[in-house]
Short mmCIF file of C-alpha atoms in Angstrom, two decimals:
data_model
loop_
_atom_site.label_atom_id
_atom_site.label_comp_id
_atom_site.label_asym_id
_atom_site.label_seq_id
_atom_site.Cartn_x
_atom_site.Cartn_y
_atom_site.Cartn_z
CA MET M 1 39.15 -28.13 23.88
CA SER M 2 42.36 -29.44 23.20
CA VAL M 3 41.70 -30.42 19.75
CA SER M 4 43.08 -27.76 17.33
CA VAL M 5 41.28 -26.67 14.09
CA LYS M 6 44.27 -28.26 11.99
CA ASP M 7 43.74 -31.81 13.57
CA VAL M 8 39.99 -31.76 13.04
CA MET M 9 40.79 -30.88 9.35
CA VAL M 10 43.22 -33.79 9.05
CA THR M 11 41.04 -36.47 10.61
CA SER M 12 38.15 -35.48 8.41
CA ASP M 13 40.37 -35.56 5.30
CA ILE M 14 41.15 -39.42 6.02
CA LYS M 15 37.24 -39.86 6.53
CA GLN M 16 36.01 -37.88 3.50
CA ASN M 17 38.84 -38.61 1.28
CA ALA M 18 36.61 -39.15 -1.86
CA LEU M 19 34.65 -35.99 -1.13
CA TYR M 20 37.47 -33.84 -0.33
CA GLN M 21 38.77 -34.04 -3.80
CA GLU M 22 35.85 -32.42 -5.32
CA GLU M 23 34.86 -30.04 -2.59
CA GLY M 24 35.35 -26.82 -4.34
CA GLU M 25 32.52 -27.94 -6.94
CA TRP M 26 30.07 -29.06 -4.23
CA LEU M 27 27.49 -26.88 -2.62
CA ALA M 28 24.72 -27.26 -0.01
CA CYS M 29 21.34 -25.42 -0.32
CA HIS M 30 21.50 -22.97 2.77
CA GLU M 31 17.72 -23.46 3.50
CA CYS M 32 17.35 -27.47 3.33
CA ASP M 33 21.01 -28.42 3.30
CA ALA M 34 20.84 -30.67 0.41
CA VAL M 35 24.10 -31.24 -1.22
CA PHE M 36 24.59 -30.54 -5.04
CA ILE M 37 27.26 -30.70 -7.62
CA LYS M 38 27.84 -27.16 -8.80
CA GLN M 39 26.85 -26.81 -12.55
CA ALA M 40 28.13 -24.29 -14.72
CA ILE M 41 25.17 -21.84 -15.81
CA ASP M 42 24.76 -19.18 -18.65
CA VAL M 43 25.16 -15.75 -17.89
CA ARG M 44 22.03 -14.03 -16.56
CA PHE M 45 20.64 -17.31 -15.21
CA ASP M 46 19.84 -18.32 -11.66
CA ALA M 47 20.18 -21.83 -10.16
CA TYR M 48 17.45 -22.77 -7.82
CA CYS M 49 17.58 -25.65 -5.29
CA PRO M 50 15.27 -28.66 -7.00
CA ARG M 51 14.29 -29.70 -3.56
CA CYS M 52 13.01 -26.66 -1.83
CA GLY M 53 13.32 -23.90 -4.59
CA CYS M 54 15.64 -21.59 -2.79
CA HIS M 55 17.78 -19.45 -4.73
CA LEU M 56 21.35 -21.05 -4.82
CA TYR M 57 23.40 -19.01 -7.01
CA ALA M 58 23.57 -16.75 -10.21
CA SER M 59 25.62 -15.73 -13.15
CA ARG M 60 25.72 -12.22 -13.76
CA PRO M 61 27.60 -10.65 -16.71
CA ASP M 62 30.60 -8.28 -15.63
CA THR M 63 29.22 -8.15 -12.06
CA VAL M 64 32.11 -6.13 -10.28
CA ARG M 65 31.97 -3.22 -12.83
CA ARG M 66 28.42 -2.94 -13.29
CA THR M 67 27.66 -3.05 -9.71
CA LEU M 68 30.38 -0.55 -8.83
CA ALA M 69 28.92 1.70 -11.35
CA LEU M 70 25.48 1.21 -9.85
CA SER M 71 26.67 1.78 -6.30
CA LEU M 72 28.67 4.75 -7.18
CA THR M 73 25.57 6.38 -8.65
CA GLY M 74 23.71 5.59 -5.66
CA LEU M 75 26.14 7.07 -3.34
CA ILE M 76 26.11 10.20 -5.25
CA LEU M 77 22.16 10.49 -5.20
CA PHE M 78 22.37 9.69 -1.48
CA PHE M 79 23.04 13.11 -0.57
CA PRO M 80 20.28 15.14 -2.30
CA ALA M 81 17.90 12.34 -1.42
CA VAL M 82 18.78 12.89 2.30
CA LEU M 83 19.35 16.54 2.42
CA LEU M 84 16.39 17.94 -0.18
CA PRO M 85 12.70 17.97 1.06
CA ILE M 86 10.99 14.85 -0.28
CA ILE M 87 7.31 16.09 0.52
CA GLY M 88 6.02 19.60 1.01
CA LEU M 89 2.72 20.83 2.56
CA ASP M 90 0.45 23.85 1.97
CA VAL M 91 -2.25 24.61 4.33
CA LEU M 92 -4.09 27.94 5.23
CA GLY M 93 -1.18 29.75 3.65
CA MET M 94 1.51 28.03 5.62
CA SER M 95 3.83 25.60 4.21
CA ASN M 96 6.26 23.03 5.55
CA SER M 97 8.46 20.35 4.00
CA ALA M 98 10.15 17.36 5.27
CA THR M 99 13.40 15.62 4.41
CA LEU M 100 14.56 12.22 5.67
CA ILE M 101 16.71 13.72 8.56
CA ALA M 102 13.71 15.89 9.64
CA ALA M 103 11.42 12.53 9.86
CA VAL M 104 14.18 11.16 12.52
CA LEU M 105 14.52 14.27 14.17
CA ALA M 106 10.73 14.88 14.46
CA LEU M 107 10.44 11.44 16.35
CA PHE M 108 13.70 12.23 18.27
CA ASN M 109 12.27 15.47 19.67
CA GLU M 110 9.25 14.10 20.83
CA GLY M 111 10.94 11.66 22.95
CA TYR M 112 10.86 8.32 20.83
CA TRP M 113 14.56 7.90 20.79
CA TRP M 114 14.13 4.16 19.91
CA THR M 115 11.78 4.45 17.07
CA SER M 116 13.76 7.43 15.84
CA PHE M 117 16.82 5.38 15.85
CA LEU M 118 14.94 2.59 13.98
CA VAL M 119 13.74 4.99 11.27
CA LEU M 120 17.38 6.31 10.97
CA ALA M 121 18.95 3.04 10.56
CA CYS M 122 16.68 1.48 8.06
CA SER M 123 16.10 4.76 6.05
CA ILE M 124 19.38 6.49 6.19
CA ALA M 125 22.18 4.81 7.74
CA VAL M 126 22.14 1.02 6.49
CA PRO M 127 21.48 1.92 2.86
CA PHE M 128 24.40 4.38 3.00
CA ILE M 129 26.87 2.09 4.73
CA GLU M 130 25.54 -0.70 2.48
CA MET M 131 26.38 1.14 -0.60
CA LEU M 132 29.72 2.48 0.86
CA SER M 133 31.02 -0.96 1.85
CA LEU M 134 30.08 -2.45 -1.27
CA THR M 135 31.62 0.30 -3.31
CA LEU M 136 34.91 0.06 -1.16
CA VAL M 137 34.99 -3.71 -1.69
CA LEU M 138 34.47 -3.57 -5.55
CA ILE M 139 37.18 -0.65 -5.93
CA ALA M 140 39.58 -3.02 -4.07
CA ILE M 141 38.86 -5.88 -6.32
CA SER M 142 39.06 -3.82 -9.43
CA LEU M 143 42.37 -2.63 -8.41
CA ASP M 144 43.41 -6.15 -7.38
CA HIS M 145 44.28 -4.67 -3.94
CA TYR M 146 44.29 -7.38 -1.20
CA ASN M 147 43.76 -6.61 2.60
CA PRO M 148 42.14 -8.27 5.44
CA TRP M 149 39.57 -5.45 5.67
CA VAL M 150 38.27 -6.06 2.29
CA LYS M 151 36.96 -9.15 3.48
CA SER M 152 35.81 -7.86 6.79
CA MET M 153 33.91 -5.16 4.73
CA PHE M 154 32.19 -7.72 2.76
CA LYS M 155 31.03 -9.61 5.55
CA PHE M 156 29.61 -6.52 7.12
CA TRP M 157 27.67 -5.92 4.10
CA HIS M 158 26.26 -9.31 4.33
CA LEU M 159 25.23 -8.59 7.98
CA LEU M 160 23.40 -5.35 7.07
CA LYS M 161 21.63 -7.02 4.02
CA GLY M 162 17.84 -7.03 4.96
CA TRP M 163 17.86 -3.95 7.10
CA GLY M 164 17.66 -1.25 4.47
CA MET M 165 14.20 -0.42 3.57
CA LEU M 166 14.05 2.26 1.03
CA GLU M 167 11.46 0.54 -1.05
CA VAL M 168 9.18 0.45 2.07
CA TYR M 169 9.84 3.86 2.97
CA LEU M 170 8.93 5.04 -0.71
CA ILE M 171 5.40 3.25 -0.17
CA GLY M 172 5.30 5.15 3.22
CA VAL M 173 5.65 8.50 1.47
CA LEU M 174 2.74 7.63 -0.85
CA VAL M 175 0.60 6.59 2.28
CA SER M 176 1.26 9.88 4.06
CA MET M 177 0.60 11.69 0.86
CA VAL M 178 -2.98 9.98 0.59
CA LYS M 179 -3.44 10.64 4.24
CA LEU M 180 -2.75 14.39 3.87
CA LEU M 181 -4.66 15.04 0.63
CA ASP M 182 -7.93 16.03 2.31
CA MET M 183 -6.25 18.24 4.80
CA ALA M 184 -3.83 20.18 2.67
CA SER M 185 -2.41 20.40 -0.79
CA VAL M 186 0.68 18.16 -0.76
CA HIS M 187 3.56 18.63 -3.20
CA ILE M 188 6.41 16.53 -4.33
CA GLY M 189 9.87 17.59 -3.37
CA LEU M 190 13.13 17.38 -5.31
CA GLY M 191 14.48 15.00 -2.77
CA LEU M 192 11.97 12.35 -3.71
CA TYR M 193 13.35 12.04 -7.22
CA ALA M 194 16.79 11.46 -5.99
CA PHE M 195 15.51 9.15 -3.40
CA ILE M 196 13.67 7.14 -6.00
CA GLY M 197 16.87 7.19 -7.99
CA MET M 198 18.81 5.83 -5.10
CA LEU M 199 16.14 3.15 -4.59
CA LEU M 200 16.38 2.13 -8.02
CA MET M 201 20.23 1.86 -7.94
CA THR M 202 19.93 -0.41 -4.74
CA LEU M 203 17.56 -2.71 -6.54
CA LEU M 204 19.53 -2.85 -9.58
CA MET M 205 22.65 -3.44 -7.53
CA THR M 206 21.09 -6.74 -5.92
CA LEU M 207 20.08 -7.80 -9.38
CA SER M 208 23.63 -7.32 -11.06
CA LEU M 209 25.60 -8.51 -8.02
CA ASP M 210 26.90 -11.98 -7.91
CA THR M 211 27.91 -12.38 -4.43
CA GLU M 212 29.48 -15.82 -4.90
CA GLU M 213 31.92 -14.48 -7.78
CA VAL M 214 32.88 -11.76 -5.37
CA TRP M 215 33.63 -14.15 -2.74
CA GLU M 216 35.64 -16.47 -5.02
CA PHE M 217 37.52 -13.32 -5.97
CA LEU M 218 38.34 -12.64 -2.47
CA GLU M 219 39.52 -16.06 -1.84
CA HIS M 220 41.52 -16.97 -4.84
CA GLY M 221 42.12 -13.58 -6.25
CA ILE M 222 41.10 -14.72 -9.83
CA HIS M 223 37.97 -14.96 -11.60
CA ALA M 224 37.74 -18.76 -12.22
CA PRO M 225 37.91 -20.69 -9.09
CA VAL M 226 40.79 -23.11 -8.74
CA PRO M 227 39.87 -25.94 -6.55
CA TYR M 228 43.12 -26.09 -4.32
CA GLU M 229 42.17 -29.38 -3.01
CA ALA M 230 42.56 -31.17 -6.39
CA VAL M 231 46.26 -30.29 -6.30
CA PRO M 232 48.42 -32.94 -4.69
CA ALA M 233 50.63 -31.43 -1.85
CA SER M 234 53.93 -32.68 -3.19
CA VAL M 235 54.20 -32.26 -7.06
CA PRO M 236 57.43 -33.94 -8.31
CA THR M 237 58.04 -31.35 -10.86
CA ALA M 238 56.07 -28.14 -9.72
CA ARG M 239 54.94 -26.05 -12.43
CA GLU M 240 54.87 -22.21 -11.61
CA ASP M 241 51.11 -22.46 -11.41
CA ASP M 242 50.91 -25.16 -8.99
CA GLN M 243 53.39 -23.61 -6.59
CA VAL M 244 51.30 -20.44 -6.38
CA ILE M 245 48.26 -22.65 -5.61
CA THR M 246 50.04 -24.60 -2.74
CA GLU M 247 51.19 -21.35 -1.54
CA ARG M 248 47.64 -20.01 -1.28
CA TYR M 249 46.96 -23.28 0.69
CA ALA M 250 49.67 -22.77 3.08
CA LEU M 251 48.60 -19.18 3.61
CA LYS M 252 45.17 -20.49 4.60
CA GLU M 253 46.25 -23.08 6.71
CA GLU M 254 48.41 -20.31 8.56
CA GLY M 255 45.18 -18.09 9.10
CA LEU M 256 43.50 -21.18 10.51
CA ASN M 257 46.23 -21.94 13.05
CA LYS M 258 46.08 -18.12 14.23
CA ARG M 259 42.50 -18.54 15.16
CA MET E 1 12.22 -39.57 -4.56
CA MET E 2 14.99 -37.46 -5.45
CA ASP E 3 18.43 -38.82 -4.32
CA VAL E 4 19.28 -36.11 -1.79
CA ARG E 5 21.82 -36.03 0.93
CA SER E 6 22.22 -33.35 3.41
CA ALA E 7 25.46 -31.57 4.18
CA ARG E 8 25.32 -32.74 7.73
CA SER E 9 25.20 -36.55 6.79
CA LEU E 10 28.18 -36.11 4.51
CA GLY E 11 30.22 -34.34 7.19
CA MET E 12 30.00 -31.00 5.88
CA ALA E 13 28.33 -27.70 6.67
CA SER E 14 27.46 -24.59 4.59
CA CYS E 15 28.71 -21.28 5.98
CA SER E 16 25.87 -19.22 7.27
CA LEU E 17 27.37 -15.93 5.98
CA CYS E 18 29.06 -16.83 2.60
CA HIS E 19 27.41 -20.23 1.88
CA LYS E 20 30.73 -21.72 1.17
CA LEU E 21 30.49 -25.73 1.62
CA CYS E 22 33.15 -26.56 4.36
CA ARG E 23 34.25 -29.99 6.01
CA PHE E 24 32.77 -30.15 9.43
CA VAL E 25 33.09 -32.39 12.40
CA ASP E 26 29.77 -32.50 14.15
CA ASN E 27 30.73 -31.51 17.64
CA ASP E 28 29.77 -28.11 19.35
CA GLU E 29 32.88 -28.32 21.58
CA ILE E 30 35.24 -27.73 18.69
CA ALA E 31 35.06 -24.27 17.15
CA GLN E 32 35.51 -24.63 13.39
CA TYR E 33 35.83 -21.69 10.82
CA CYS E 34 34.84 -20.80 7.36
CA PRO E 35 38.14 -21.13 5.63
CA ARG E 36 36.70 -18.15 3.04
CA CYS E 37 35.32 -15.65 5.42
CA GLY E 38 36.06 -16.58 9.03
CA THR E 39 32.92 -16.94 10.33
CA ARG E 40 32.13 -19.83 12.92
CA LEU E 41 30.68 -22.68 11.03
CA TYR E 42 27.62 -24.51 12.53
CA SER E 43 25.56 -27.42 11.02
CA ARG E 44 22.67 -25.90 12.16
CA TYR E 45 22.11 -22.46 14.09
CA PRO E 46 22.72 -23.44 17.94
CA ASN E 47 19.56 -23.24 20.08
CA SER E 48 17.78 -21.70 17.09
CA VAL E 49 14.36 -23.16 18.16
CA VAL E 50 14.69 -21.66 21.77
CA HIS E 51 15.84 -18.35 20.40
CA THR E 52 13.11 -18.25 17.96
CA TRP E 53 10.36 -19.01 20.43
CA ALA E 54 11.96 -16.38 22.84
CA LEU E 55 11.97 -13.64 20.16
CA LEU E 56 8.36 -14.59 19.11
CA ILE E 57 6.75 -14.60 22.52
CA THR E 58 8.44 -11.08 23.08
CA ALA E 59 7.08 -9.84 19.79
CA ALA E 60 3.52 -11.19 20.74
CA ILE E 61 3.80 -9.50 24.09
CA CYS E 62 4.66 -6.18 22.22
CA PHE E 63 1.98 -6.69 19.73
CA LEU E 64 -0.68 -6.05 22.06
CA PRO E 65 0.32 -2.34 23.56
CA ALA E 66 1.09 -1.74 19.54
CA ASN E 67 -2.54 -2.27 18.93
CA LEU E 68 -4.18 -0.91 22.04
CA TYR E 69 -2.29 2.32 22.43
CA PRO E 70 -2.80 5.19 20.09
CA ILE E 71 -0.02 5.30 17.48
CA MET E 72 -0.62 8.63 16.24
CA VAL E 73 -2.06 11.67 17.79
CA VAL E 74 -3.91 14.44 15.45
CA SER E 75 -4.30 17.90 16.97
CA GLN E 76 -6.27 20.34 14.76
CA LEU E 77 -7.15 23.63 16.19
CA GLY E 78 -6.68 22.24 19.63
CA ASN E 79 -8.76 19.13 19.20
CA ASP E 80 -6.68 15.88 20.06
CA THR E 81 -7.81 12.86 18.29
CA PRO E 82 -5.64 9.87 19.00
CA SER E 83 -6.03 7.03 16.52
CA THR E 84 -4.77 3.31 16.75
CA ILE E 85 -3.23 1.38 14.04
CA PHE E 86 -6.80 -0.21 13.27
CA GLY E 87 -8.35 3.33 13.46
CA GLY E 88 -6.07 4.70 11.00
CA VAL E 89 -7.23 1.90 8.58
CA VAL E 90 -10.73 2.52 9.04
CA ALA E 91 -10.24 6.45 8.51
CA LEU E 92 -8.48 5.59 5.14
CA VAL E 93 -11.67 3.42 4.28
CA HIS E 94 -13.92 6.28 5.21
CA HIS E 95 -11.79 8.57 2.87
CA GLY E 96 -12.38 6.14 -0.06
CA ALA E 97 -8.82 5.29 -0.37
CA TYR E 98 -9.53 1.49 -0.39
CA GLY E 99 -6.15 0.65 -2.04
CA ILE E 100 -3.96 2.48 0.56
CA ALA E 101 -6.37 1.20 3.29
CA ALA E 102 -5.58 -2.32 2.20
CA VAL E 103 -1.61 -1.74 1.97
CA VAL E 104 -1.69 -0.40 5.51
CA PHE E 105 -4.07 -3.14 6.74
CA ILE E 106 -1.79 -5.75 5.20
CA ALA E 107 1.44 -4.29 6.16
CA SER E 108 0.78 -3.27 9.80
CA LEU E 109 -1.96 -5.72 10.86
CA ALA E 110 -2.01 -8.92 8.69
CA VAL E 111 1.67 -9.39 8.15
CA PRO E 112 3.00 -9.29 11.92
CA PHE E 113 0.00 -11.39 12.96
CA LEU E 114 0.55 -14.09 10.08
CA LYS E 115 4.28 -13.82 10.74
CA LEU E 116 3.75 -14.90 14.38
CA ILE E 117 1.43 -17.62 13.60
CA GLY E 118 3.51 -18.91 10.69
CA LEU E 119 6.65 -18.98 12.70
CA VAL E 120 4.78 -20.81 15.51
CA ILE E 121 3.39 -23.31 13.15
CA LEU E 122 7.13 -24.02 11.79
CA LEU E 123 8.38 -24.40 15.39
CA ILE E 124 5.83 -26.62 16.49
CA LYS E 125 6.17 -28.83 13.27
CA ILE E 126 9.95 -29.06 14.29
CA GLN E 127 9.45 -29.68 17.88
CA ILE E 128 6.64 -32.47 17.79
CA GLY E 129 7.32 -33.84 14.31
CA TRP E 130 4.07 -32.60 12.86
CA HIS E 131 3.74 -34.01 9.31
CA LEU E 132 3.59 -31.13 6.90
CA ASN E 133 4.87 -30.89 3.48
CA ALA E 134 8.53 -29.48 3.96
CA SER E 135 8.48 -27.88 0.83
CA GLN E 136 5.35 -25.82 1.35
CA CYS E 137 6.85 -25.00 5.00
CA THR E 138 10.04 -23.66 3.33
CA SER E 139 8.17 -21.51 0.99
CA MET E 140 6.09 -20.02 4.11
CA TYR E 141 9.29 -19.46 5.93
CA ARG E 142 10.77 -17.66 2.79
CA MET E 143 7.60 -15.56 2.59
CA ILE E 144 7.75 -14.64 6.21
CA GLU E 145 11.36 -13.52 5.80
CA PHE E 146 10.59 -11.33 2.53
CA ILE E 147 7.40 -9.64 3.87
CA GLY E 148 8.58 -8.82 7.43
CA ARG E 149 10.42 -5.69 6.49
CA TRP E 150 7.10 -4.30 5.19
CA SER E 151 5.65 -4.01 8.45
CA MET E 152 7.92 -0.81 8.93
CA LEU E 153 5.54 0.93 6.62
CA ASP E 154 3.49 2.36 9.55
CA ILE E 155 6.34 3.64 11.60
CA PHE E 156 7.92 5.44 8.57
CA VAL E 157 4.56 7.15 7.86
CA ILE E 158 4.36 8.35 11.22
CA ALA E 159 7.77 9.69 11.26
CA LEU E 160 6.99 11.57 7.89
CA LEU E 161 3.68 12.77 9.23
CA ALA E 162 5.32 14.27 12.28
CA ALA E 163 8.00 15.84 10.66
CA LEU E 164 5.45 17.28 8.07
CA VAL E 165 2.44 18.40 9.84
CA ASN E 166 4.28 20.65 12.51
CA LEU E 167 2.06 23.81 12.03
CA GLY E 168 1.90 24.82 15.64
CA ALA E 169 -1.73 25.24 17.03
CA VAL E 170 -3.38 24.78 13.50
CA ALA E 171 -2.34 21.31 12.84
CA ARG E 172 -0.03 18.83 14.74
CA ILE E 173 0.61 15.08 14.18
CA GLU E 174 2.61 13.52 17.03
CA ALA E 175 3.76 9.85 17.53
CA GLY E 176 1.77 7.87 20.33
CA PRO E 177 3.23 5.25 22.65
CA ALA E 178 2.21 2.44 20.37
CA ALA E 179 4.98 3.47 17.90
CA THR E 180 7.87 2.15 20.04
CA ALA E 181 5.88 -1.05 20.72
CA PHE E 182 5.07 -1.46 17.25
CA GLY E 183 8.67 -0.80 16.22
CA LEU E 184 9.81 -3.61 18.57
CA THR E 185 7.21 -6.13 17.28
CA VAL E 186 8.54 -5.53 13.83
CA VAL E 187 12.08 -5.88 14.93
CA LEU E 188 11.57 -8.83 17.05
CA THR E 189 9.61 -10.75 14.52
CA MET E 190 12.39 -9.97 11.84
CA LEU E 191 15.19 -11.30 14.39
CA ALA E 192 12.98 -14.30 15.06
CA ALA E 193 12.77 -15.11 11.35
CA MET E 194 16.56 -14.70 11.22
CA THR E 195 17.33 -16.99 13.97
CA PHE E 196 14.99 -19.66 12.70
CA ASP E 197 17.03 -22.17 10.78
CA PRO E 198 15.04 -23.66 7.87
CA ARG E 199 17.24 -26.59 7.41
CA LEU E 200 15.61 -28.09 10.57
CA ILE E 201 12.33 -28.27 8.64
CA TRP E 202 14.28 -30.69 6.46
CA ASP E 203 16.20 -32.74 8.90
CA LYS E 204 13.36 -35.48 9.29
CA GLU E 205 12.89 -35.71 5.39
CA VAL E 206 16.26 -36.83 4.65
CA GLY E 207 16.29 -40.67 4.58
CA ASP E 208 19.95 -41.25 4.96
CA GLU E 209 21.76 -41.66 8.07
#
């Protein structure tokens, strides 16, 4: 492995020179690998792959601020949802109620530590870490604060995506209520309302978040992406804007070499 | 026929994490990274088919104890009645809760089984070049990825019931040994769907190169 990354970049530049010019505007479907030229779409619209129908990208109005508001609300609702009882039970004069944490502990105390870990991850830990990491990323973006950890945190959020299962849990609550109905009287706890609120916030977050815009923001530090490849490396009379862009390009090269 | 070229044939690869399209030299020996997020770039996930087979076979093995052992033990006034997943569905039908019975049946029996079958079909299509409509295969894959999480329903129900029905000798619900096996089945099939690379479905379809 004597070939460094930079050498590879240079050789491929020569080979794909025509493509290289417009690279920032191209995208490939991540489910069928078809290449398209990225088209601007209206706000609130979604772009789908014409070949396989995969969701490619979306345009969301004011994505950073809206998602931040939703994720902060979700974080506030998280604590009552986890700590307050979600369902209660009355049978023969005895009553009992269960919180999200009690459900995890019940399995753990019976010795099913792996299953209890799974329930803990899917119903409490992943949704919380998802909301927290997204909130921190969006706060950093709205404050124009750049740090390598912002990118790492957004990467982390991408990795966790798909493991939070609040909507499945809600159906689970309904199923257990129906199962208990003939045995005892079941009542809804205050925690369930907070839980439904948190679930709604996470669903609205996925609807209002435009990940592409966040990535472009993290990459360029501006809302409109500037294809840095389009700028020639040596501009005879470099304007101020161009210099900024070439500087960014240089920074990226540096980062690549470090790896 | 639409004029479509794959990123691979154009010397590019889209980042598996942030979906940025990057220049890519098709050589596994050279580690190349996404300039935007720093994830290692692959034109196709390495050994995707083998990894998916391994996870699928493990999931299929776990699916047997998950259905044969009791997933839940209900003890009422000293009587222990263990019930399997299928037994739980039958009990719900007897209570007349057909809707909930259907939800539980679909989530904990039909979905894991159909996921296994679906992914096996996709893997066989890729390995022996079986002529199936690539568009429909991708839709199936997308469906498998989407519904996988719903199998966790039964695990959540057991956790809730075990926490809630804990009234000493009067009534108790405890998890059974099938819970661990079932949890493993769900996680392994989800991982199998994640390691499977849907772009492999389309590789034979692209007419270029």
